[in-house]
Every structure is written in C-alpha cells, then in structure tokens.
Short mmCIF file of C-alpha atoms in Angstrom, two decimals:
data_model
loop_
_atom_site.label_atom_id
_atom_site.label_comp_id
_atom_site.label_asym_id
_atom_site.label_seq_id
_atom_site.Cartn_x
_atom_site.Cartn_y
_atom_site.Cartn_z
CA UNK C 19 -6.93 13.91 17.78
CA UNK C 20 -10.70 14.28 18.21
CA UNK C 21 -11.16 14.67 14.46
CA UNK C 22 -9.01 11.72 13.62
CA UNK C 23 -10.88 9.59 11.09
CA UNK C 24 -10.91 5.82 11.23
CA UNK C 25 -12.12 3.49 8.54
CA UNK C 26 -14.65 1.10 9.99
CA UNK C 27 -13.94 -2.58 9.76
CA UNK C 28 -16.62 -4.51 7.89
CA UNK C 29 -16.50 -8.20 8.84
CA UNK C 30 -16.89 -10.73 6.07
CA UNK C 31 -19.08 -13.73 6.68
CA UNK C 32 -19.71 -17.09 5.09
CA UNK C 33 -16.51 -16.95 3.08
CA UNK C 34 -14.26 -19.97 3.34
CA UNK C 35 -11.18 -17.89 2.50
CA UNK C 36 -11.88 -15.25 5.15
CA UNK C 37 -9.68 -14.94 8.20
CA UNK C 38 -12.85 -15.12 10.26
CA UNK C 39 -14.51 -18.17 8.70
CA UNK C 40 -16.08 -20.50 11.24
CA UNK C 41 -14.21 -23.48 12.44
CA UNK C 42 -15.85 -26.62 11.13
CA UNK C 43 -17.11 -29.10 13.70
CA UNK C 44 -15.87 -31.93 11.53
CA UNK C 45 -12.27 -30.79 11.81
CA UNK C 46 -12.15 -30.35 15.58
CA UNK C 47 -9.38 -32.40 17.14
CA UNK C 48 -6.64 -32.17 19.68
CA UNK C 49 -4.29 -30.83 17.02
CA UNK C 50 -5.77 -27.66 15.51
CA UNK C 51 -6.06 -27.42 11.74
CA UNK C 52 -5.11 -24.35 9.74
CA UNK C 53 -7.66 -22.49 7.66
CA UNK C 54 -6.72 -21.59 4.10
CA UNK C 55 -5.58 -18.00 3.72
CA UNK C 56 -5.28 -15.79 0.69
CA UNK C 57 -3.46 -12.88 2.29
CA UNK C 58 -0.09 -12.42 3.97
CA UNK C 59 0.46 -16.20 3.83
CA UNK C 60 -0.60 -16.26 7.45
CA UNK C 61 -2.58 -19.23 8.71
CA UNK C 62 -5.26 -18.71 11.29
CA UNK C 63 -6.28 -21.48 13.65
CA UNK C 64 -9.44 -21.49 15.69
CA UNK C 65 -8.33 -23.61 18.58
CA UNK C 66 -10.85 -25.26 20.88
CA UNK C 67 -8.30 -27.58 22.46
CA UNK C 68 -4.63 -27.21 23.16
CA UNK C 69 -1.98 -29.49 24.54
CA UNK C 70 -1.95 -30.26 28.23
CA UNK C 71 1.00 -27.99 28.93
CA UNK C 72 -0.64 -24.93 27.37
CA UNK C 73 -4.13 -25.49 28.75
CA UNK C 74 -3.06 -24.93 32.34
CA UNK C 75 -2.66 -21.16 32.19
CA UNK C 76 -3.16 -18.12 29.99
CA UNK C 77 -6.01 -16.18 28.47
CA UNK C 78 -5.79 -18.31 25.31
CA UNK C 79 -7.76 -21.10 26.98
CA UNK C 80 -9.68 -19.05 29.54
CA UNK C 81 -12.87 -18.82 27.48
CA UNK C 82 -13.11 -22.58 27.21
CA UNK C 83 -12.24 -23.19 30.85
CA UNK C 84 -14.83 -20.68 32.08
CA UNK C 85 -17.68 -21.89 29.84
CA UNK C 86 -20.46 -24.02 31.23
CA UNK C 87 -20.41 -27.31 29.32
CA UNK C 88 -23.53 -29.36 28.98
CA UNK C 89 -21.58 -32.13 27.31
CA UNK C 90 -18.02 -32.89 28.28
CA UNK C 91 -17.08 -33.84 24.69
CA UNK C 92 -18.67 -30.83 23.04
CA UNK C 93 -16.90 -27.47 22.86
CA UNK C 94 -18.77 -24.16 22.60
CA UNK C 95 -18.80 -22.43 19.22
CA UNK C 96 -16.13 -19.84 18.61
CA UNK C 97 -17.21 -16.25 18.95
CA UNK C 98 -16.36 -14.07 15.95
CA UNK C 99 -16.24 -10.38 16.82
CA UNK C 100 -17.94 -7.82 14.60
CA UNK C 101 -17.41 -4.54 16.51
CA UNK C 102 -15.83 -2.02 14.09
CA UNK C 103 -14.76 0.46 16.79
CA UNK C 104 -12.04 0.53 19.44
CA UNK C 105 -14.89 0.68 21.97
CA UNK C 106 -18.40 -0.77 21.46
CA UNK C 107 -21.10 1.87 21.05
CA UNK C 108 -23.06 0.74 24.09
CA UNK C 109 -20.05 0.90 26.39
CA UNK C 110 -19.00 4.26 25.00
CA UNK C 111 -22.43 5.80 25.63
CA UNK C 112 -22.66 4.28 29.12
CA UNK C 113 -19.26 5.58 30.13
CA UNK C 114 -20.16 9.05 28.84
CA UNK C 115 -23.23 9.07 31.08
CA UNK C 116 -21.16 7.88 34.05
CA UNK C 117 -18.31 10.29 33.23
CA UNK C 118 -16.04 7.22 33.26
CA UNK C 119 -13.53 8.43 30.67
CA UNK C 120 -9.76 8.34 30.99
CA UNK C 121 -7.88 11.53 30.26
CA UNK C 122 -6.86 10.16 26.85
CA UNK C 123 -10.48 9.50 25.90
CA UNK C 124 -11.97 12.93 26.63
CA UNK C 125 -13.07 15.02 23.68
CA UNK C 126 -11.58 18.51 24.13
CA UNK C 127 -10.97 17.62 27.81
CA UNK C 128 -14.66 17.07 28.53
CA UNK C 129 -14.96 14.20 31.06
CA UNK C 130 -18.47 13.39 29.79
CA UNK C 131 -17.78 13.40 26.06
CA UNK C 132 -15.70 11.15 23.83
CA UNK C 133 -15.59 9.89 20.25
CA UNK C 134 -14.97 6.62 18.35
CA UNK C 135 -11.43 7.82 17.63
CA UNK C 136 -10.63 8.24 21.36
CA UNK C 137 -12.62 5.74 23.41
CA UNK C 138 -11.06 2.33 23.99
CA UNK C 139 -12.87 -0.66 25.46
CA UNK C 140 -12.09 -1.24 29.12
CA UNK C 141 -11.09 -4.54 30.67
CA UNK C 142 -14.01 -6.24 32.43
CA UNK C 143 -13.50 -8.69 35.28
CA UNK C 144 -17.08 -9.98 35.26
CA UNK C 145 -17.53 -11.17 31.72
CA UNK C 146 -18.84 -14.39 30.24
CA UNK C 147 -18.29 -15.38 26.64
CA UNK C 148 -21.60 -17.26 26.73
CA UNK C 149 -23.51 -14.01 27.26
CA UNK C 150 -21.23 -11.81 25.14
CA UNK C 151 -22.60 -10.42 21.89
CA UNK C 152 -20.45 -10.55 18.77
CA UNK C 153 -21.10 -6.83 18.31
CA UNK C 154 -19.29 -6.15 21.60
CA UNK C 155 -16.16 -8.09 20.60
CA UNK C 156 -13.58 -6.57 18.27
CA UNK C 157 -12.13 -8.69 15.44
CA UNK C 158 -8.38 -9.02 15.00
CA UNK C 159 -7.92 -6.14 12.49
CA UNK C 160 -9.69 -3.73 14.86
CA UNK C 161 -7.73 -5.07 17.83
CA UNK C 162 -4.46 -4.53 15.99
CA UNK C 163 -5.45 -0.98 15.08
CA UNK C 164 -6.38 -0.40 18.73
CA UNK C 165 -3.02 -1.76 19.87
CA UNK C 166 -1.21 0.54 17.43
CA UNK C 167 -3.10 3.49 18.86
CA UNK C 168 -2.30 2.53 22.46
CA UNK C 169 1.40 1.89 21.94
CA UNK C 170 1.76 5.24 20.18
CA UNK C 171 0.85 6.79 23.54
CA UNK C 172 3.60 4.99 25.46
CA UNK C 173 6.28 7.60 24.87
CA UNK C 174 3.92 10.53 25.35
CA UNK C 175 5.45 13.37 27.35
CA UNK C 176 2.13 15.13 27.97
CA UNK C 177 1.35 13.02 31.04
CA UNK C 178 3.37 11.26 33.79
CA UNK C 179 4.45 7.74 32.92
CA UNK C 180 2.29 6.15 35.60
CA UNK C 181 -0.83 7.76 34.06
CA UNK C 182 0.13 6.56 30.57
CA UNK C 183 1.00 3.09 31.86
CA UNK C 184 -2.25 2.73 33.79
CA UNK C 185 -4.33 3.48 30.68
CA UNK C 186 -2.41 1.20 28.31
CA UNK C 187 -2.22 -1.52 30.99
CA UNK C 188 -6.00 -1.75 31.29
CA UNK C 189 -6.78 -1.43 27.59
CA UNK C 190 -4.26 -4.06 26.49
CA UNK C 191 -5.83 -6.47 29.00
CA UNK C 192 -9.10 -5.84 27.19
CA UNK C 193 -7.41 -6.63 23.88
CA UNK C 194 -6.15 -9.94 25.26
CA UNK C 195 -9.63 -10.65 26.60
CA UNK C 196 -11.19 -10.17 23.17
CA UNK C 197 -8.53 -12.34 21.56
CA UNK C 198 -9.06 -15.15 24.06
CA UNK C 199 -12.82 -15.15 23.42
CA UNK C 200 -12.24 -15.76 19.73
CA UNK C 201 -9.48 -18.37 20.23
CA UNK C 202 -7.58 -17.39 17.11
CA UNK C 203 -3.99 -18.43 16.49
CA UNK C 204 -2.18 -16.67 13.66
CA UNK C 205 1.08 -14.88 12.97
CA UNK C 206 -0.81 -11.62 13.38
CA UNK C 207 -2.08 -12.55 16.85
CA UNK C 208 1.36 -13.78 17.89
CA UNK C 209 2.92 -10.47 16.84
CA UNK C 210 0.29 -8.61 18.87
CA UNK C 211 1.09 -10.64 21.98
CA UNK C 212 4.81 -10.05 21.45
CA UNK C 213 4.21 -6.30 21.30
CA UNK C 214 2.12 -6.39 24.47
CA UNK C 215 4.87 -8.32 26.25
CA UNK C 216 7.33 -5.64 25.14
CA UNK C 217 5.07 -2.96 26.63
CA UNK C 218 5.03 -4.72 30.00
CA UNK C 219 8.82 -5.13 29.99
CA UNK C 220 9.38 -1.45 29.18
CA UNK C 221 6.95 -0.56 31.98
CA UNK C 222 8.83 -2.96 34.28
CA UNK C 223 11.97 -0.95 33.59
CA UNK C 224 10.38 2.49 34.00
CA UNK C 225 8.46 1.61 37.16
CA UNK C 226 11.57 0.14 38.76
CA UNK C 227 13.47 3.37 38.12
CA UNK C 228 10.68 5.58 39.44
CA UNK C 229 10.36 6.53 43.09
CA UNK C 230 9.10 3.57 45.08
CA UNK C 231 5.84 4.99 46.42
CA UNK C 232 3.09 2.59 47.52
CA UNK C 233 1.23 3.38 44.29
CA UNK C 234 4.14 2.63 41.95
CA UNK C 235 5.06 -0.47 43.95
CA UNK C 236 1.54 -1.79 43.45
CA UNK C 237 1.61 -0.90 39.76
CA UNK C 238 4.95 -2.67 39.38
CA UNK C 239 3.59 -5.82 41.03
CA UNK C 240 0.47 -5.88 38.86
CA UNK C 241 2.51 -5.18 35.75
CA UNK C 242 4.82 -8.12 36.46
CA UNK C 243 1.80 -10.33 37.07
CA UNK C 244 0.27 -9.45 33.69
CA UNK C 245 3.65 -9.75 31.99
CA UNK C 246 3.92 -13.36 33.13
CA UNK C 247 0.35 -14.10 32.02
CA UNK C 248 0.95 -12.57 28.60
CA UNK C 249 4.17 -14.56 28.21
CA UNK C 250 2.42 -17.78 29.21
CA UNK C 251 -0.27 -17.19 26.60
CA UNK C 252 2.34 -16.31 24.00
CA UNK C 253 4.15 -19.61 24.63
CA UNK C 254 0.83 -21.44 24.20
CA UNK C 255 0.39 -19.70 20.86
CA UNK C 256 3.92 -20.69 19.85
CA UNK C 257 3.16 -24.30 20.74
CA UNK C 258 -0.06 -24.42 18.72
CA UNK C 259 1.69 -22.71 15.83
CA UNK C 260 4.47 -25.33 15.89
CA UNK C 261 1.83 -28.06 15.79
CA UNK C 262 0.85 -26.73 12.37
CA UNK C 263 4.53 -26.94 11.30
CA UNK C 264 5.19 -23.22 11.65
CA UNK C 265 7.57 -21.44 14.00
CA UNK C 266 7.81 -17.80 14.99
CA UNK C 267 11.14 -16.09 14.28
CA UNK C 268 11.06 -14.35 17.68
CA UNK C 269 10.57 -17.37 19.92
CA UNK C 270 14.16 -17.44 21.20
CA UNK C 271 14.07 -13.79 22.24
CA UNK C 272 10.88 -14.16 24.28
CA UNK C 273 11.92 -17.43 25.90
CA UNK C 274 15.14 -15.71 26.97
CA UNK C 275 13.09 -12.89 28.55
CA UNK C 276 11.09 -15.42 30.54
CA UNK C 277 14.30 -17.03 31.80
CA UNK C 278 15.75 -13.68 32.86
CA UNK C 279 12.59 -12.96 34.84
CA UNK C 280 13.41 -16.07 36.88
CA UNK C 281 17.02 -15.38 37.86
CA UNK C 282 16.05 -15.52 41.51
CA UNK C 283 14.82 -18.93 42.77
CA UNK C 284 12.11 -17.04 44.68
CA UNK C 285 10.41 -16.18 41.38
CA UNK C 286 10.18 -19.74 40.12
CA UNK C 287 6.83 -21.51 39.77
CA UNK C 288 8.53 -24.75 38.74
CA UNK C 289 12.16 -25.92 38.58
CA UNK C 290 13.88 -24.47 35.54
CA UNK C 291 15.30 -27.90 34.76
CA UNK C 292 11.76 -29.08 33.97
CA UNK C 293 11.01 -25.93 32.01
CA UNK C 294 14.15 -26.38 29.87
CA UNK C 295 12.97 -29.85 28.79
CA UNK C 296 9.98 -28.34 27.02
CA UNK C 297 12.00 -25.79 25.06
CA UNK C 298 12.72 -26.66 21.39
CA UNK C 299 16.38 -27.38 20.67
CA UNK C 300 16.49 -24.59 18.09
CA UNK C 301 15.52 -22.12 20.81
CA UNK C 302 17.96 -23.55 23.36
CA UNK C 303 20.85 -23.19 20.90
CA UNK C 304 20.01 -19.59 20.00
CA UNK C 305 22.20 -16.63 20.89
CA UNK C 306 19.47 -15.03 23.03
CA UNK C 307 19.03 -18.15 25.16
CA UNK C 308 22.78 -18.65 25.42
CA UNK C 309 23.06 -15.15 26.91
CA UNK C 310 20.17 -15.71 29.33
CA UNK C 311 21.55 -19.06 30.52
CA UNK C 312 25.01 -17.59 31.17
CA UNK C 313 23.50 -14.67 33.07
CA UNK C 314 21.47 -17.16 35.14
CA UNK C 315 24.60 -19.18 35.90
CA UNK C 316 26.69 -16.12 36.85
CA UNK C 317 23.92 -14.83 39.11
CA UNK C 318 23.39 -18.13 40.91
CA UNK C 319 27.16 -18.64 41.37
CA UNK C 320 27.75 -15.07 42.54
CA UNK C 321 30.17 -14.32 39.69
CA UNK C 322 29.56 -10.58 39.84
CA UNK C 323 32.33 -9.61 37.43
CA UNK C 324 31.10 -11.87 34.60
CA UNK C 325 27.47 -10.97 35.31
CA UNK C 326 28.06 -7.25 34.88
CA UNK C 327 30.49 -7.46 31.97
CA UNK C 328 28.36 -9.93 29.98
CA UNK C 329 25.27 -7.79 30.48
CA UNK C 330 27.14 -4.72 29.26
CA UNK C 331 28.56 -6.49 26.21
CA UNK C 332 25.61 -8.59 24.97
CA UNK C 333 22.24 -7.61 26.42
CA UNK C 334 19.53 -6.37 24.10
CA UNK C 335 17.39 -3.48 25.27
CA UNK C 336 14.55 -5.71 26.50
CA UNK C 337 16.99 -8.09 28.19
CA UNK C 338 18.68 -5.17 29.91
CA UNK C 339 15.31 -3.85 31.14
CA UNK C 340 14.84 -7.10 33.03
CA UNK C 341 18.43 -7.53 34.24
CA UNK C 342 18.92 -3.97 35.49
CA UNK C 343 17.19 -4.45 38.88
CA UNK C 344 19.61 -7.33 39.59
CA UNK C 345 22.70 -5.24 38.88
CA UNK C 346 22.45 -3.32 42.16
CA UNK C 347 22.11 -6.62 44.03
CA UNK C 348 25.17 -8.06 42.30
CA UNK C 349 27.15 -4.89 43.03
CA UNK C 350 26.30 -5.21 46.72
CA UNK C 351 27.63 -8.76 46.61
CA UNK C 352 30.83 -7.48 44.99
CA UNK C 353 31.59 -4.81 47.60
CA UNK C 354 30.65 -7.25 50.34
CA UNK C 355 33.17 -9.83 49.12
CA UNK C 356 35.90 -7.23 48.63
CA UNK C 357 35.26 -5.58 51.99
CA UNK C 358 35.12 -8.88 53.86
CA UNK C 359 38.13 -10.43 52.19
CA UNK C 360 40.36 -7.38 52.01
CA UNK C 361 43.22 -6.20 54.22
CA UNK C 362 42.11 -3.50 56.66
CA UNK C 363 45.31 -1.46 56.41
CA UNK C 364 45.30 -1.57 52.61
CA UNK C 365 42.03 -0.18 51.16
CA UNK C 366 40.88 -1.58 47.82
CA UNK C 367 41.43 1.08 45.11
CA UNK C 368 38.17 2.75 44.03
CA UNK C 369 39.64 3.06 40.53
CA UNK C 370 39.80 -0.73 40.19
CA UNK C 371 36.41 -1.20 41.82
CA UNK C 372 34.80 1.22 39.38
CA UNK C 373 36.00 -0.93 36.47
CA UNK C 374 34.62 -4.13 38.00
CA UNK C 375 31.26 -2.57 38.85
CA UNK C 376 31.22 -0.45 35.67
CA UNK C 377 30.49 2.71 37.63
CA UNK C 378 31.98 6.17 37.74
CA UNK C 379 34.35 6.65 40.66
CA UNK C 380 32.05 9.25 42.23
CA UNK C 381 29.19 6.76 42.01
CA UNK C 382 31.32 4.07 43.65
CA UNK C 383 31.89 6.34 46.64
CA UNK C 384 28.18 7.13 46.91
CA UNK C 385 27.28 3.47 46.50
CA UNK C 386 29.72 2.53 49.26
CA UNK C 387 28.00 4.97 51.60
CA UNK C 388 24.65 3.42 50.68
CA UNK C 389 26.12 0.05 51.70
CA UNK C 390 27.35 1.42 55.05
CA UNK C 391 31.00 1.18 53.95
CA UNK C 392 33.76 3.74 54.12
CA UNK C 393 36.30 5.03 51.64
CA UNK C 394 39.62 6.61 52.51
CA UNK C 395 42.24 8.67 50.70
CA UNK C 396 45.87 7.94 51.61
CA UNK C 397 47.31 10.39 49.09
CA UNK C 398 47.80 7.82 46.32
CA UNK C 399 44.11 7.44 45.60
CA UNK C 400 40.81 6.61 47.20
CA UNK C 401 40.09 3.11 48.40
CA UNK C 402 37.37 0.98 49.95
CA UNK C 403 38.13 0.27 53.59
CA UNK C 404 37.80 -3.37 54.61
CA UNK C 405 35.40 -3.96 57.53
CA UNK C 406 35.46 -7.78 57.60
CA UNK C 407 31.67 -7.68 57.57
CA UNK C 408 29.13 -8.75 54.96
CA UNK C 409 27.15 -5.70 53.86
CA UNK C 410 24.38 -7.13 51.70
CA UNK C 411 21.81 -7.05 54.50
CA UNK C 412 22.99 -3.75 55.95
CA UNK C 413 21.76 -1.53 53.13
CA UNK C 414 18.96 0.75 54.24
CA UNK C 415 15.62 0.33 52.48
CA UNK C 416 15.66 4.09 51.90
CA UNK C 417 18.61 3.70 49.52
CA UNK C 418 17.10 2.29 46.35
CA UNK C 419 18.98 4.51 43.93
CA UNK C 420 20.28 2.80 40.82
CA UNK C 421 23.66 3.91 39.51
CA UNK C 422 23.91 3.72 35.73
CA UNK C 423 26.35 1.36 34.07
CA UNK C 424 29.32 3.37 32.86
CA UNK C 425 28.82 2.12 29.31
CA UNK C 426 28.27 4.04 26.11
CA UNK C 427 26.58 1.00 24.58
CA UNK C 428 23.96 0.71 27.33
CA UNK C 429 23.48 4.47 27.24
CA UNK C 430 22.66 4.29 23.53
CA UNK C 431 20.27 1.35 24.09
CA UNK C 432 18.31 3.24 26.73
CA UNK C 433 18.29 6.49 24.75
CA UNK C 434 16.77 4.94 21.65
CA UNK C 435 13.00 4.55 21.62
CA UNK C 436 12.32 0.82 21.13
CA UNK C 437 10.17 -0.16 18.20
CA UNK C 438 6.82 -1.58 19.28
#
C-alpha cells in the first residue's frame, strides 16, 4: 500500500471548456447557469445562490453563509482547488511531526511517518474559506479518487468496524467540506454525495447491530446526524440540477431513504405533509417512494403484519438497513396485541406467530422471554400465553438483540457487499 503510485492531478486554468473554469460575474443570478462541457456530457454549475428551500441547510451553501460580506449584493469569488494529493503537503508534514496519523495512514506502521498514497485530509471545524488557500483544497477529480480510496476500506476485515467507520466518517466530512467551498454542482458531485450517503446508511446498519456501548451509541448518533446533513445537501444539489433542466436517475431512491428515516414522528423536523409538497411528481410516483409511503402508513397504523411482509418482499438493501431497527419495535407491538387480546386458557400457537413475525420458532420463544411473556406446551405444540397486559414498555433495556428475518431474500441482500 505504501508504494502505491498515484498520478498527480494537474489543474487546468483559463480554459473556458474546463470543468474548473471560473464562474463569470455577468452570469450570476438566482438560477445558476451551466458551463459548457466537452467530457462525459456532464454540466458543472458554480452556484453562488440557491433557492430559498435549499439555502436553509447543508454544506452546499455553508461557505456563502459563513463568509463575511462587505456588500450584501456581492458574492465572494468561488474557490477552485489545486491540491493534487489526498492530503495537502503542509497538513501531512504537520501531522507527521505531531504523530497525528490514523492507523490507515501510517507507513509500515510508523505513527510518525506517512506518504501521499496513505494520508487523507482531516475534517477541520475551524476553517474559513476566506483564508483558505487554493493549494489546500482538492479539486473534484482528486476528491473522487480520495472517496474511492476511502470506500475501498469499508469492508476491510483487518480492523474492527468502529475503527474503519471512524476514519472514513471524518475523511468524508473533509471531502464534503472541500466540495462546499468550491460550490460545484455536477453529475459527478451528485454521484459522490450519493455514495457518501450510502456509506452512512451502511454504518447506520452495522452500528445498530453492534453491542450498544457508550462509544458505539455516540458514534451511531453522530453518524445519523451527518447522514441527514449529507441527504439535505444532496437534495439541494438535485434541486439546482433540476433548475438546469436535468434530473438525477437516483432521486427517487434517496428521497425514499429520507422518508424511511422519519417513520417515527419523533424524528421529524417538519410535518411530512409539507415535505411531500416539495417532492417532484415523478419521484412521488416511483416504486421506491411507493414502498416507503406504504411502510410509513403501516408503521403509523400499527399494521405489523403488512409492515413486516412488505419489508421482506420489496425492500432494497439500503431501505432494509434503515427499516431493520423498527422491525423489533413492530414485533413487540404484535406480541403485545396477541397477548392482550388472546384467551388465557388457549395459548396462541408459536408456529403461527413465527410466520407473522417472520422468525424461527426458537427465536419466537427467546423473543417472548425478552418481552416478559411466557410460552407453554400442551402436547399439541407450543403457544404464547395470554397475560392481558401490554408488553411494549416492559422489555428490559438489556435486551436489545435483533432476531433476523426468516427470509432467504433478506439473507442474500445482507450477504452481498453493496456497490459503492
């Protein structure tokens, strides 16, 4: 790895056909204009202003919002990065002196030595685009190469997942920071944001399944926070892209992921009814959004049978990663309803319950114990004993085990490494 060679990116300047040509002051307006492109048929927009809905949140507009304006009608010039490395030389040398190198950045395991092929620029909280040098900001081709390198580490088995996640988490924030400073909108940038959102969703899934220590709980919270920020920025990019009469083919999928993250009313920043009004009709009518809306309806209505069966039949891998934490909650609702509404002298057959909950019978018994319920065996088969009590709030916090869906389809989805 240490000897891995990388071709340095040489930025092109003063070329009107370049992807990094300056945005002309004469063309600045509320609706961004597309620059002419001669490669990949991908338009790049240097956006100084976005619509009111997208300017509220997201890294895409953070550089503008944090700049000190001397004139309210004049926007600062766009910064065009020229750094050809994954990490600027100055930062790399400074972190070597301070021995501030992650395990993935150490040359031959030396905590005070790295190389351009290993060091990746860290996220900085105290940064100002006004004082930032172009040589410290990476252009889009270098950022994409850096992202490729980082995501290749995601499925590494050489280190625990929390170590891998922590490194990629910080370095992808730095990538988003560099992108926001340059305010570029293009198909390439949109694809990069989509890949970073996928990383956060996969981490969401892995961290939820891991043991809930204080450290992993904190990591999970921070990961969800950055996931929402990345999604918000991605939607802003979609909106600007649509303003130039172009639409991303993956919009429906990522809007559906946002909706699934808001199944619980506690997670909502605004009413979903208002959010739905801003969604394009083509997205609302898509298969991905149809699935997400039905899952939302089943969850809010407490239709546990439809919720579980629809998830098993239709969920994509990323959709399942988000829905999985809700499955245990829905299962608790199911056994609560059956236990409360059943006949005490006639236990509910575990065989039938296993089909509703899509669990193995042995898992149903263990899950019932977790929910402080009892099962009995009258000779004809095991059954769930009715207690006439709701059990949702009786589950001990120590019992956070997730029981897999008894589904070959979901098993295949989780076994396959998702393409990033």
